[in-house]
């Protein structure tokens, strides 16, 4: 999203060409149950429309400009447009159920990792799609965040790099959890991620990968 309209096919293709290891995207359900790729619950910030995604059908969402003439994509279109592994963030249990159907239909358990801020959504997708890799996300967290992740069977935690500390890293690693740092957009943040021994980071800027070559 730092160089292209966010959550569009254009941005995902750019990420893939830039050599990113995987693509992270966000899923909501449209009024008629389509898995729409957009971050917010409303279309206001990232399109030329207004209102809630849940109040519009997919056809209505398709009429919006998501930036530079891009249209709001659905999850299946992303899977066809790029070959990269995908981390799909779901916002609730209903989205988990819809995503599970798509994953079963297309055999995506190896390609798609599923993340959420919501413990119940992580638990739901894990129950519906045996073997799926899951990630519990947190921006602010209490001391029980590692216990929460293990309780819902998450393989990893995705934690805000600006609030991450060594104690949390060591507790997570001690329980066999990987940590993904977000959002890493500067060399200093990348250095911190490496110092903590994180499994991965997310970024808005593909060029951070080139900068990483010179980051000790």
mmCIF file with all atom_site columns, C-alpha atoms in Angstrom:
data_model
loop_
_atom_site.group_PDB
_atom_site.id
_atom_site.type_symbol
_atom_site.label_atom_id
_atom_site.label_alt_id
_atom_site.label_comp_id
_atom_site.label_asym_id
_atom_site.label_entity_id
_atom_site.label_seq_id
_atom_site.pdbx_PDB_ins_code
_atom_site.Cartn_x
_atom_site.Cartn_y
_atom_site.Cartn_z
_atom_site.occupancy
_atom_site.B_iso_or_equiv
_atom_site.pdbx_formal_charge
_atom_site.auth_seq_id
_atom_site.auth_comp_id
_atom_site.auth_asym_id
_atom_site.auth_atom_id
_atom_site.pdbx_PDB_model_num
ATOM 1   C CA . UNK A 1 1   ? 0.000   0.000   0.000   1.00 0.00 ? 1   UNK A CA 1
ATOM 2   C CA . UNK A 1 2   ? 2.997   2.305   0.218   1.00 0.00 ? 2   UNK A CA 1
ATOM 3   C CA . UNK A 1 3   ? 3.471   2.365   -3.560  1.00 0.00 ? 3   UNK A CA 1
ATOM 4   C CA . UNK A 1 4   ? 0.147   1.228   -5.078  1.00 0.00 ? 4   UNK A CA 1
ATOM 5   C CA . UNK A 1 5   ? -3.566  1.438   -4.182  1.00 0.00 ? 5   UNK A CA 1
ATOM 6   C CA . UNK A 1 6   ? -3.918  -0.914  -1.237  1.00 0.00 ? 6   UNK A CA 1
ATOM 7   C CA . UNK A 1 7   ? -5.661  -4.268  -1.485  1.00 0.00 ? 7   UNK A CA 1
ATOM 8   C CA . UNK A 1 8   ? -5.881  -4.138  -5.283  1.00 0.00 ? 8   UNK A CA 1
ATOM 9   C CA . UNK A 1 9   ? -4.679  -6.592  -7.922  1.00 0.00 ? 9   UNK A CA 1
ATOM 10  C CA . UNK A 1 10  ? -2.267  -3.910  -9.077  1.00 0.00 ? 10  UNK A CA 1
ATOM 11  C CA . UNK A 1 11  ? -0.651  -3.746  -5.637  1.00 0.00 ? 11  UNK A CA 1
ATOM 12  C CA . UNK A 1 12  ? -0.407  -7.531  -5.309  1.00 0.00 ? 12  UNK A CA 1
ATOM 13  C CA . UNK A 1 13  ? 1.196   -7.906  -8.728  1.00 0.00 ? 13  UNK A CA 1
ATOM 14  C CA . UNK A 1 14  ? 3.686   -5.181  -7.807  1.00 0.00 ? 14  UNK A CA 1
ATOM 15  C CA . UNK A 1 15  ? 4.560   -6.989  -4.576  1.00 0.00 ? 15  UNK A CA 1
ATOM 16  C CA . UNK A 1 16  ? 5.122   -10.236 -6.437  1.00 0.00 ? 16  UNK A CA 1
ATOM 17  C CA . UNK A 1 17  ? 7.328   -8.593  -9.084  1.00 0.00 ? 17  UNK A CA 1
ATOM 18  C CA . UNK A 1 18  ? 9.322   -6.930  -6.298  1.00 0.00 ? 18  UNK A CA 1
ATOM 19  C CA . UNK A 1 19  ? 10.191  -10.332 -4.863  1.00 0.00 ? 19  UNK A CA 1
ATOM 20  C CA . UNK A 1 20  ? 8.078   -10.345 -1.722  1.00 0.00 ? 20  UNK A CA 1
ATOM 21  C CA . UNK A 1 21  ? 7.849   -13.789 -0.105  1.00 0.00 ? 21  UNK A CA 1
ATOM 22  C CA . UNK A 1 22  ? 4.089   -13.581 0.442   1.00 0.00 ? 22  UNK A CA 1
ATOM 23  C CA . UNK A 1 23  ? 1.147   -11.214 0.094   1.00 0.00 ? 23  UNK A CA 1
ATOM 24  C CA . UNK A 1 24  ? -0.985  -10.059 3.017   1.00 0.00 ? 24  UNK A CA 1
ATOM 25  C CA . UNK A 1 25  ? -4.565  -8.986  2.397   1.00 0.00 ? 25  UNK A CA 1
ATOM 26  C CA . UNK A 1 26  ? -7.777  -8.296  4.293   1.00 0.00 ? 26  UNK A CA 1
ATOM 27  C CA . UNK A 1 27  ? -11.189 -9.919  3.833   1.00 0.00 ? 27  UNK A CA 1
ATOM 28  C CA . UNK A 1 28  ? -14.730 -8.734  4.506   1.00 0.00 ? 28  UNK A CA 1
ATOM 29  C CA . UNK A 1 29  ? -18.082 -10.102 3.399   1.00 0.00 ? 29  UNK A CA 1
ATOM 30  C CA . UNK A 1 30  ? -20.229 -8.116  0.998   1.00 0.00 ? 30  UNK A CA 1
ATOM 31  C CA . UNK A 1 31  ? -23.993 -7.925  1.453   1.00 0.00 ? 31  UNK A CA 1
ATOM 32  C CA . UNK A 1 32  ? -24.379 -10.955 -0.812  1.00 0.00 ? 32  UNK A CA 1
ATOM 33  C CA . UNK A 1 33  ? -21.605 -12.973 0.827   1.00 0.00 ? 33  UNK A CA 1
ATOM 34  C CA . UNK A 1 34  ? -18.617 -12.373 -1.458  1.00 0.00 ? 34  UNK A CA 1
ATOM 35  C CA . UNK A 1 35  ? -15.133 -12.379 0.110   1.00 0.00 ? 35  UNK A CA 1
ATOM 36  C CA . UNK A 1 36  ? -14.166 -8.800  -0.649  1.00 0.00 ? 36  UNK A CA 1
ATOM 37  C CA . UNK A 1 37  ? -10.539 -7.701  -0.370  1.00 0.00 ? 37  UNK A CA 1
ATOM 38  C CA . UNK A 1 38  ? -10.472 -4.466  1.639   1.00 0.00 ? 38  UNK A CA 1
ATOM 39  C CA . UNK A 1 39  ? -9.023  -3.398  4.971   1.00 0.00 ? 39  UNK A CA 1
ATOM 40  C CA . UNK A 1 40  ? -11.687 -1.188  6.506   1.00 0.00 ? 40  UNK A CA 1
ATOM 41  C CA . UNK A 1 41  ? -15.312 -2.023  7.257   1.00 0.00 ? 41  UNK A CA 1
ATOM 42  C CA . UNK A 1 42  ? -16.300 0.914   5.041   1.00 0.00 ? 42  UNK A CA 1
ATOM 43  C CA . UNK A 1 43  ? -15.283 1.879   1.518   1.00 0.00 ? 43  UNK A CA 1
ATOM 44  C CA . UNK A 1 44  ? -14.709 5.535   2.354   1.00 0.00 ? 44  UNK A CA 1
ATOM 45  C CA . UNK A 1 45  ? -10.924 5.641   2.784   1.00 0.00 ? 45  UNK A CA 1
ATOM 46  C CA . UNK A 1 46  ? -9.802  3.511   -0.152  1.00 0.00 ? 46  UNK A CA 1
ATOM 47  C CA . UNK A 1 47  ? -12.456 4.110   -2.832  1.00 0.00 ? 47  UNK A CA 1
ATOM 48  C CA . UNK A 1 48  ? -14.515 6.951   -4.267  1.00 0.00 ? 48  UNK A CA 1
ATOM 49  C CA . UNK A 1 49  ? -17.612 5.657   -2.481  1.00 0.00 ? 49  UNK A CA 1
ATOM 50  C CA . UNK A 1 50  ? -19.053 5.860   1.022   1.00 0.00 ? 50  UNK A CA 1
ATOM 51  C CA . UNK A 1 51  ? -20.715 3.430   3.379   1.00 0.00 ? 51  UNK A CA 1
ATOM 52  C CA . UNK A 1 52  ? -20.235 -0.029  4.824   1.00 0.00 ? 52  UNK A CA 1
ATOM 53  C CA . UNK A 1 53  ? -19.029 -2.982  2.763   1.00 0.00 ? 53  UNK A CA 1
ATOM 54  C CA . UNK A 1 54  ? -21.711 -5.134  4.376   1.00 0.00 ? 54  UNK A CA 1
ATOM 55  C CA . UNK A 1 55  ? -24.421 -2.822  2.995   1.00 0.00 ? 55  UNK A CA 1
ATOM 56  C CA . UNK A 1 56  ? -23.329 -3.235  -0.649  1.00 0.00 ? 56  UNK A CA 1
ATOM 57  C CA . UNK A 1 57  ? -23.566 -6.166  -3.015  1.00 0.00 ? 57  UNK A CA 1
ATOM 58  C CA . UNK A 1 58  ? -20.498 -7.239  -4.926  1.00 0.00 ? 58  UNK A CA 1
ATOM 59  C CA . UNK A 1 59  ? -21.926 -5.671  -8.084  1.00 0.00 ? 59  UNK A CA 1
ATOM 60  C CA . UNK A 1 60  ? -22.283 -2.362  -6.255  1.00 0.00 ? 60  UNK A CA 1
ATOM 61  C CA . UNK A 1 61  ? -18.748 -2.590  -4.897  1.00 0.00 ? 61  UNK A CA 1
ATOM 62  C CA . UNK A 1 62  ? -17.463 -3.257  -8.424  1.00 0.00 ? 62  UNK A CA 1
ATOM 63  C CA . UNK A 1 63  ? -18.702 0.161   -9.492  1.00 0.00 ? 63  UNK A CA 1
ATOM 64  C CA . UNK A 1 64  ? -16.238 1.891   -7.155  1.00 0.00 ? 64  UNK A CA 1
ATOM 65  C CA . UNK A 1 65  ? -12.757 3.125   -8.056  1.00 0.00 ? 65  UNK A CA 1
ATOM 66  C CA . UNK A 1 66  ? -10.241 1.628   -5.614  1.00 0.00 ? 66  UNK A CA 1
ATOM 67  C CA . UNK A 1 67  ? -7.441  3.866   -6.934  1.00 0.00 ? 67  UNK A CA 1
ATOM 68  C CA . UNK A 1 68  ? -5.913  4.415   -10.383 1.00 0.00 ? 68  UNK A CA 1
ATOM 69  C CA . UNK A 1 69  ? -8.952  2.812   -11.954 1.00 0.00 ? 69  UNK A CA 1
ATOM 70  C CA . UNK A 1 70  ? -8.604  -0.427  -9.986  1.00 0.00 ? 70  UNK A CA 1
ATOM 71  C CA . UNK A 1 71  ? -11.751 -2.270  -8.943  1.00 0.00 ? 71  UNK A CA 1
ATOM 72  C CA . UNK A 1 72  ? -12.391 -3.858  -5.571  1.00 0.00 ? 72  UNK A CA 1
ATOM 73  C CA . UNK A 1 73  ? -11.253 -7.481  -5.957  1.00 0.00 ? 73  UNK A CA 1
ATOM 74  C CA . UNK A 1 74  ? -12.596 -10.650 -4.427  1.00 0.00 ? 74  UNK A CA 1
ATOM 75  C CA . UNK A 1 75  ? -10.316 -13.223 -2.853  1.00 0.00 ? 75  UNK A CA 1
ATOM 76  C CA . UNK A 1 76  ? -10.544 -15.726 -5.703  1.00 0.00 ? 76  UNK A CA 1
ATOM 77  C CA . UNK A 1 77  ? -9.332  -13.097 -8.180  1.00 0.00 ? 77  UNK A CA 1
ATOM 78  C CA . UNK A 1 78  ? -6.215  -12.490 -6.139  1.00 0.00 ? 78  UNK A CA 1
ATOM 79  C CA . UNK A 1 79  ? -5.428  -16.197 -6.132  1.00 0.00 ? 79  UNK A CA 1
ATOM 80  C CA . UNK A 1 80  ? -5.665  -16.200 -9.938  1.00 0.00 ? 80  UNK A CA 1
ATOM 81  C CA . UNK A 1 81  ? -3.713  -12.957 -10.405 1.00 0.00 ? 81  UNK A CA 1
ATOM 82  C CA . UNK A 1 82  ? -0.592  -13.938 -8.443  1.00 0.00 ? 82  UNK A CA 1
ATOM 83  C CA . UNK A 1 83  ? 1.153   -17.168 -7.566  1.00 0.00 ? 83  UNK A CA 1
ATOM 84  C CA . UNK A 1 84  ? 2.576   -16.080 -4.221  1.00 0.00 ? 84  UNK A CA 1
ATOM 85  C CA . UNK A 1 85  ? 1.636   -17.531 -0.846  1.00 0.00 ? 85  UNK A CA 1
ATOM 86  C CA . UNK A 1 86  ? -1.085  -15.456 0.810   1.00 0.00 ? 86  UNK A CA 1
ATOM 87  C CA . UNK A 1 87  ? -1.793  -14.383 4.368   1.00 0.00 ? 87  UNK A CA 1
ATOM 88  C CA . UNK A 1 88  ? -5.501  -13.593 4.586   1.00 0.00 ? 88  UNK A CA 1
ATOM 89  C CA . UNK A 1 89  ? -6.747  -11.557 7.526   1.00 0.00 ? 89  UNK A CA 1
ATOM 90  C CA . UNK A 1 90  ? -10.343 -12.236 8.507   1.00 0.00 ? 90  UNK A CA 1
ATOM 91  C CA . UNK A 1 91  ? -12.389 -9.840  10.576  1.00 0.00 ? 91  UNK A CA 1
ATOM 92  C CA . UNK A 1 92  ? -14.957 -12.192 12.107  1.00 0.00 ? 92  UNK A CA 1
ATOM 93  C CA . UNK A 1 93  ? -16.322 -15.732 12.321  1.00 0.00 ? 93  UNK A CA 1
ATOM 94  C CA . UNK A 1 94  ? -18.645 -15.241 9.340   1.00 0.00 ? 94  UNK A CA 1
ATOM 95  C CA . UNK A 1 95  ? -15.671 -14.421 7.132   1.00 0.00 ? 95  UNK A CA 1
ATOM 96  C CA . UNK A 1 96  ? -13.884 -17.490 8.514   1.00 0.00 ? 96  UNK A CA 1
ATOM 97  C CA . UNK A 1 97  ? -16.723 -19.721 7.333   1.00 0.00 ? 97  UNK A CA 1
ATOM 98  C CA . UNK A 1 98  ? -16.777 -18.185 3.866   1.00 0.00 ? 98  UNK A CA 1
ATOM 99  C CA . UNK A 1 99  ? -13.008 -18.450 3.573   1.00 0.00 ? 99  UNK A CA 1
ATOM 100 C CA . UNK A 1 100 ? -13.091 -22.075 4.694   1.00 0.00 ? 100 UNK A CA 1
ATOM 101 C CA . UNK A 1 101 ? -15.444 -22.907 1.814   1.00 0.00 ? 101 UNK A CA 1
ATOM 102 C CA . UNK A 1 102 ? -13.081 -21.331 -0.713  1.00 0.00 ? 102 UNK A CA 1
ATOM 103 C CA . UNK A 1 103 ? -10.042 -23.031 0.799   1.00 0.00 ? 103 UNK A CA 1
ATOM 104 C CA . UNK A 1 104 ? -11.688 -26.445 0.605   1.00 0.00 ? 104 UNK A CA 1
ATOM 105 C CA . UNK A 1 105 ? -12.942 -25.853 -2.933  1.00 0.00 ? 105 UNK A CA 1
ATOM 106 C CA . UNK A 1 106 ? -9.501  -24.839 -4.234  1.00 0.00 ? 106 UNK A CA 1
ATOM 107 C CA . UNK A 1 107 ? -7.219  -26.907 -1.997  1.00 0.00 ? 107 UNK A CA 1
ATOM 108 C CA . UNK A 1 108 ? -5.520  -23.883 -0.439  1.00 0.00 ? 108 UNK A CA 1
ATOM 109 C CA . UNK A 1 109 ? -4.373  -25.221 2.925   1.00 0.00 ? 109 UNK A CA 1
ATOM 110 C CA . UNK A 1 110 ? -0.709  -25.103 1.882   1.00 0.00 ? 110 UNK A CA 1
ATOM 111 C CA . UNK A 1 111 ? -0.843  -21.742 0.122   1.00 0.00 ? 111 UNK A CA 1
ATOM 112 C CA . UNK A 1 112 ? -3.022  -19.643 2.426   1.00 0.00 ? 112 UNK A CA 1
ATOM 113 C CA . UNK A 1 113 ? -2.200  -18.704 6.015   1.00 0.00 ? 113 UNK A CA 1
ATOM 114 C CA . UNK A 1 114 ? -5.079  -17.138 7.941   1.00 0.00 ? 114 UNK A CA 1
ATOM 115 C CA . UNK A 1 115 ? -4.758  -14.356 10.498  1.00 0.00 ? 115 UNK A CA 1
ATOM 116 C CA . UNK A 1 116 ? -7.110  -12.379 12.719  1.00 0.00 ? 116 UNK A CA 1
ATOM 117 C CA . UNK A 1 117 ? -7.217  -10.034 15.690  1.00 0.00 ? 117 UNK A CA 1
ATOM 118 C CA . UNK A 1 118 ? -10.108 -12.133 16.999  1.00 0.00 ? 118 UNK A CA 1
ATOM 119 C CA . UNK A 1 119 ? -9.389  -15.314 18.934  1.00 0.00 ? 119 UNK A CA 1
ATOM 120 C CA . UNK A 1 120 ? -12.741 -16.844 17.990  1.00 0.00 ? 120 UNK A CA 1
ATOM 121 C CA . UNK A 1 121 ? -12.129 -16.314 14.278  1.00 0.00 ? 121 UNK A CA 1
ATOM 122 C CA . UNK A 1 122 ? -8.721  -18.023 14.510  1.00 0.00 ? 122 UNK A CA 1
ATOM 123 C CA . UNK A 1 123 ? -10.273 -20.941 16.382  1.00 0.00 ? 123 UNK A CA 1
ATOM 124 C CA . UNK A 1 124 ? -13.113 -21.176 13.868  1.00 0.00 ? 124 UNK A CA 1
ATOM 125 C CA . UNK A 1 125 ? -10.937 -21.353 10.763  1.00 0.00 ? 125 UNK A CA 1
ATOM 126 C CA . UNK A 1 126 ? -8.687  -23.911 12.471  1.00 0.00 ? 126 UNK A CA 1
ATOM 127 C CA . UNK A 1 127 ? -11.703 -26.089 13.200  1.00 0.00 ? 127 UNK A CA 1
ATOM 128 C CA . UNK A 1 128 ? -13.126 -25.731 9.691   1.00 0.00 ? 128 UNK A CA 1
ATOM 129 C CA . UNK A 1 129 ? -9.851  -26.229 7.787   1.00 0.00 ? 129 UNK A CA 1
ATOM 130 C CA . UNK A 1 130 ? -7.704  -28.883 9.491   1.00 0.00 ? 130 UNK A CA 1
ATOM 131 C CA . UNK A 1 131 ? -4.007  -28.231 9.039   1.00 0.00 ? 131 UNK A CA 1
ATOM 132 C CA . UNK A 1 132 ? -4.363  -24.552 8.157   1.00 0.00 ? 132 UNK A CA 1
ATOM 133 C CA . UNK A 1 133 ? -1.609  -22.289 9.509   1.00 0.00 ? 133 UNK A CA 1
ATOM 134 C CA . UNK A 1 134 ? -3.072  -19.530 11.659  1.00 0.00 ? 134 UNK A CA 1
ATOM 135 C CA . UNK A 1 135 ? -1.822  -16.267 13.122  1.00 0.00 ? 135 UNK A CA 1
ATOM 136 C CA . UNK A 1 136 ? -3.220  -14.281 16.047  1.00 0.00 ? 136 UNK A CA 1
ATOM 137 C CA . UNK A 1 137 ? -2.678  -10.533 15.539  1.00 0.00 ? 137 UNK A CA 1
ATOM 138 C CA . UNK A 1 138 ? -2.331  -7.939  18.294  1.00 0.00 ? 138 UNK A CA 1
ATOM 139 C CA . UNK A 1 139 ? -1.562  -4.237  18.333  1.00 0.00 ? 139 UNK A CA 1
ATOM 140 C CA . UNK A 1 140 ? -1.747  -3.788  22.102  1.00 0.00 ? 140 UNK A CA 1
ATOM 141 C CA . UNK A 1 141 ? -1.634  -6.858  24.272  1.00 0.00 ? 141 UNK A CA 1
ATOM 142 C CA . UNK A 1 142 ? -1.531  -8.115  27.839  1.00 0.00 ? 142 UNK A CA 1
ATOM 143 C CA . UNK A 1 143 ? 0.769   -10.698 29.365  1.00 0.00 ? 143 UNK A CA 1
ATOM 144 C CA . UNK A 1 144 ? -1.623  -13.462 28.279  1.00 0.00 ? 144 UNK A CA 1
ATOM 145 C CA . UNK A 1 145 ? -1.148  -12.942 24.525  1.00 0.00 ? 145 UNK A CA 1
ATOM 146 C CA . UNK A 1 146 ? 1.048   -16.046 24.204  1.00 0.00 ? 146 UNK A CA 1
ATOM 147 C CA . UNK A 1 147 ? -1.477  -18.122 26.151  1.00 0.00 ? 147 UNK A CA 1
ATOM 148 C CA . UNK A 1 148 ? -4.266  -16.805 23.901  1.00 0.00 ? 148 UNK A CA 1
ATOM 149 C CA . UNK A 1 149 ? -2.352  -17.852 20.783  1.00 0.00 ? 149 UNK A CA 1
ATOM 150 C CA . UNK A 1 150 ? -1.677  -21.357 22.051  1.00 0.00 ? 150 UNK A CA 1
ATOM 151 C CA . UNK A 1 151 ? -5.288  -21.741 23.245  1.00 0.00 ? 151 UNK A CA 1
ATOM 152 C CA . UNK A 1 152 ? -6.624  -21.212 19.708  1.00 0.00 ? 152 UNK A CA 1
ATOM 153 C CA . UNK A 1 153 ? -3.886  -23.284 18.090  1.00 0.00 ? 153 UNK A CA 1
ATOM 154 C CA . UNK A 1 154 ? -2.152  -20.413 16.316  1.00 0.00 ? 154 UNK A CA 1
ATOM 155 C CA . UNK A 1 155 ? 1.271   -21.153 14.880  1.00 0.00 ? 155 UNK A CA 1
ATOM 156 C CA . UNK A 1 156 ? 2.370   -17.515 15.050  1.00 0.00 ? 156 UNK A CA 1
ATOM 157 C CA . UNK A 1 157 ? 1.714   -14.138 16.588  1.00 0.00 ? 157 UNK A CA 1
ATOM 158 C CA . UNK A 1 158 ? 1.702   -10.980 14.468  1.00 0.00 ? 158 UNK A CA 1
ATOM 159 C CA . UNK A 1 159 ? 2.650   -8.128  16.777  1.00 0.00 ? 159 UNK A CA 1
ATOM 160 C CA . UNK A 1 160 ? 3.087   -4.385  16.407  1.00 0.00 ? 160 UNK A CA 1
ATOM 161 C CA . UNK A 1 161 ? 6.852   -3.863  16.044  1.00 0.00 ? 161 UNK A CA 1
ATOM 162 C CA . UNK A 1 162 ? 6.647   -0.520  17.852  1.00 0.00 ? 162 UNK A CA 1
ATOM 163 C CA . UNK A 1 163 ? 5.386   -2.189  21.031  1.00 0.00 ? 163 UNK A CA 1
ATOM 164 C CA . UNK A 1 164 ? 7.287   -5.439  20.870  1.00 0.00 ? 164 UNK A CA 1
ATOM 165 C CA . UNK A 1 165 ? 9.681   -6.297  23.699  1.00 0.00 ? 165 UNK A CA 1
ATOM 166 C CA . UNK A 1 166 ? 12.168  -9.063  24.401  1.00 0.00 ? 166 UNK A CA 1
ATOM 167 C CA . UNK A 1 167 ? 10.053  -10.614 27.160  1.00 0.00 ? 167 UNK A CA 1
ATOM 168 C CA . UNK A 1 168 ? 7.160   -11.261 24.788  1.00 0.00 ? 168 UNK A CA 1
ATOM 169 C CA . UNK A 1 169 ? 9.502   -12.593 22.101  1.00 0.00 ? 169 UNK A CA 1
ATOM 170 C CA . UNK A 1 170 ? 11.147  -15.021 24.500  1.00 0.00 ? 170 UNK A CA 1
ATOM 171 C CA . UNK A 1 171 ? 7.818   -16.249 25.888  1.00 0.00 ? 171 UNK A CA 1
ATOM 172 C CA . UNK A 1 172 ? 6.446   -16.828 22.396  1.00 0.00 ? 172 UNK A CA 1
ATOM 173 C CA . UNK A 1 173 ? 9.566   -18.605 21.214  1.00 0.00 ? 173 UNK A CA 1
ATOM 174 C CA . UNK A 1 174 ? 9.519   -20.708 24.358  1.00 0.00 ? 174 UNK A CA 1
ATOM 175 C CA . UNK A 1 175 ? 6.065   -21.960 23.390  1.00 0.00 ? 175 UNK A CA 1
ATOM 176 C CA . UNK A 1 176 ? 7.148   -22.699 19.831  1.00 0.00 ? 176 UNK A CA 1
ATOM 177 C CA . UNK A 1 177 ? 5.359   -19.709 18.320  1.00 0.00 ? 177 UNK A CA 1
ATOM 178 C CA . UNK A 1 178 ? 6.785   -17.663 15.480  1.00 0.00 ? 178 UNK A CA 1
ATOM 179 C CA . UNK A 1 179 ? 6.470   -13.888 15.571  1.00 0.00 ? 179 UNK A CA 1
ATOM 180 C CA . UNK A 1 180 ? 5.688   -11.652 12.622  1.00 0.00 ? 180 UNK A CA 1
ATOM 181 C CA . UNK A 1 181 ? 6.496   -7.969  13.162  1.00 0.00 ? 181 UNK A CA 1
ATOM 182 C CA . UNK A 1 182 ? 4.274   -5.323  11.614  1.00 0.00 ? 182 UNK A CA 1
ATOM 183 C CA . UNK A 1 183 ? 4.548   -2.836  10.029  1.00 0.00 ? 183 UNK A CA 1
ATOM 184 C CA . UNK A 1 184 ? 8.282   -2.675  9.212   1.00 0.00 ? 184 UNK A CA 1
ATOM 185 C CA . UNK A 1 185 ? 8.892   0.287   6.906   1.00 0.00 ? 185 UNK A CA 1
ATOM 186 C CA . UNK A 1 186 ? 12.272  1.617   8.055   1.00 0.00 ? 186 UNK A CA 1
ATOM 187 C CA . UNK A 1 187 ? 15.805  0.193   8.340   1.00 0.00 ? 187 UNK A CA 1
ATOM 188 C CA . UNK A 1 188 ? 15.690  0.754   12.107  1.00 0.00 ? 188 UNK A CA 1
ATOM 189 C CA . UNK A 1 189 ? 12.544  -1.338  12.410  1.00 0.00 ? 189 UNK A CA 1
ATOM 190 C CA . UNK A 1 190 ? 14.119  -4.027  10.256  1.00 0.00 ? 190 UNK A CA 1
ATOM 191 C CA . UNK A 1 191 ? 17.213  -4.058  12.462  1.00 0.00 ? 191 UNK A CA 1
ATOM 192 C CA . UNK A 1 192 ? 14.992  -4.500  15.518  1.00 0.00 ? 192 UNK A CA 1
ATOM 193 C CA . UNK A 1 193 ? 13.122  -7.383  13.872  1.00 0.00 ? 193 UNK A CA 1
ATOM 194 C CA . UNK A 1 194 ? 16.413  -9.119  13.121  1.00 0.00 ? 194 UNK A CA 1
ATOM 195 C CA . UNK A 1 195 ? 17.727  -8.512  16.621  1.00 0.00 ? 195 UNK A CA 1
ATOM 196 C CA . UNK A 1 196 ? 14.592  -10.164 18.029  1.00 0.00 ? 196 UNK A CA 1
ATOM 197 C CA . UNK A 1 197 ? 14.971  -13.108 15.649  1.00 0.00 ? 197 UNK A CA 1
ATOM 198 C CA . UNK A 1 198 ? 11.488  -12.687 14.208  1.00 0.00 ? 198 UNK A CA 1
ATOM 199 C CA . UNK A 1 199 ? 10.179  -15.239 11.730  1.00 0.00 ? 199 UNK A CA 1
ATOM 200 C CA . UNK A 1 200 ? 8.947   -12.567 9.311   1.00 0.00 ? 200 UNK A CA 1
ATOM 201 C CA . UNK A 1 201 ? 7.855   -8.967  8.942   1.00 0.00 ? 201 UNK A CA 1
ATOM 202 C CA . UNK A 1 202 ? 5.167   -7.224  6.943   1.00 0.00 ? 202 UNK A CA 1
ATOM 203 C CA . UNK A 1 203 ? 5.834   -3.993  5.080   1.00 0.00 ? 203 UNK A CA 1
ATOM 204 C CA . UNK A 1 204 ? 4.070   -1.410  2.950   1.00 0.00 ? 204 UNK A CA 1
ATOM 205 C CA . UNK A 1 205 ? 7.265   -0.730  0.990   1.00 0.00 ? 205 UNK A CA 1
ATOM 206 C CA . UNK A 1 206 ? 8.787   -3.470  -1.204  1.00 0.00 ? 206 UNK A CA 1
ATOM 207 C CA . UNK A 1 207 ? 12.097  -1.592  -1.375  1.00 0.00 ? 207 UNK A CA 1
ATOM 208 C CA . UNK A 1 208 ? 12.691  -2.418  2.308   1.00 0.00 ? 208 UNK A CA 1
ATOM 209 C CA . UNK A 1 209 ? 13.833  -5.791  1.010   1.00 0.00 ? 209 UNK A CA 1
ATOM 210 C CA . UNK A 1 210 ? 16.738  -4.134  -0.809  1.00 0.00 ? 210 UNK A CA 1
ATOM 211 C CA . UNK A 1 211 ? 17.563  -2.007  2.211   1.00 0.00 ? 211 UNK A CA 1
ATOM 212 C CA . UNK A 1 212 ? 17.676  -5.201  4.287   1.00 0.00 ? 212 UNK A CA 1
ATOM 213 C CA . UNK A 1 213 ? 20.731  -6.411  2.416   1.00 0.00 ? 213 UNK A CA 1
ATOM 214 C CA . UNK A 1 214 ? 22.733  -3.700  4.137   1.00 0.00 ? 214 UNK A CA 1
ATOM 215 C CA . UNK A 1 215 ? 21.134  -4.037  7.552   1.00 0.00 ? 215 UNK A CA 1
ATOM 216 C CA . UNK A 1 216 ? 23.196  -5.882  10.126  1.00 0.00 ? 216 UNK A CA 1
#
